[in-house]
Amino acid sequence: MQKGIASGEKKSNKIQSR
């Protein structure tokens, strides 16, 4: 579960940085 949250946060960061 922790790994999924970390992955989601990284993906969200990349999308926001767009």
Short mmCIF file of N, CA and C in Angstrom, two decimals:
data_model
loop_
_atom_site.label_atom_id
_atom_site.label_comp_id
_atom_site.label_asym_id
_atom_site.label_seq_id
_atom_site.Cartn_x
_atom_site.Cartn_y
_atom_site.Cartn_z
N MET A 1 0.86 -1.20 0.00
CA MET A 1 0.00 0.00 0.00
C MET A 1 0.90 1.25 0.00
N GLN A 2 1.94 1.24 0.80
CA GLN A 2 2.82 2.42 0.87
C GLN A 2 3.47 2.67 -0.50
N LYS A 3 3.84 1.59 -1.16
CA LYS A 3 4.51 1.73 -2.46
C LYS A 3 3.54 2.38 -3.47
N GLY A 4 2.31 2.00 -3.41
CA GLY A 4 1.31 2.55 -4.35
C GLY A 4 1.14 4.05 -4.12
N ILE A 5 1.12 4.43 -2.88
CA ILE A 5 0.94 5.87 -2.57
C ILE A 5 2.16 6.66 -3.08
N ALA A 6 3.34 6.11 -2.85
CA ALA A 6 4.57 6.81 -3.30
C ALA A 6 4.55 6.93 -4.82
N SER A 7 4.15 5.89 -5.50
CA SER A 7 4.11 5.91 -6.98
C SER A 7 3.07 6.94 -7.44
N GLY A 8 1.96 6.97 -6.79
CA GLY A 8 0.89 7.90 -7.18
C GLY A 8 1.35 9.34 -6.95
N GLU A 9 2.07 9.56 -5.88
CA GLU A 9 2.52 10.93 -5.60
C GLU A 9 3.51 11.39 -6.68
N LYS A 10 4.38 10.49 -7.08
CA LYS A 10 5.39 10.84 -8.11
C LYS A 10 4.67 11.14 -9.44
N LYS A 11 3.70 10.33 -9.75
CA LYS A 11 2.96 10.53 -11.02
C LYS A 11 2.21 11.86 -10.96
N SER A 12 1.62 12.15 -9.84
CA SER A 12 0.82 13.39 -9.68
C SER A 12 1.77 14.59 -9.83
N ASN A 13 2.97 14.45 -9.29
CA ASN A 13 3.93 15.55 -9.36
C ASN A 13 4.31 15.82 -10.81
N LYS A 14 4.51 14.75 -11.56
CA LYS A 14 4.91 14.90 -12.98
C LYS A 14 3.77 15.57 -13.75
N ILE A 15 2.56 15.18 -13.47
CA ILE A 15 1.40 15.74 -14.19
C ILE A 15 1.26 17.23 -13.83
N GLN A 16 1.48 17.56 -12.58
CA GLN A 16 1.32 18.96 -12.15
C GLN A 16 2.46 19.80 -12.74
N SER A 17 3.62 19.21 -12.88
CA SER A 17 4.79 19.93 -13.41
C SER A 17 4.58 20.20 -14.91
N ARG A 18 3.64 19.47 -15.52
CA ARG A 18 3.39 19.62 -16.97
C ARG A 18 3.46 21.11 -17.23
#
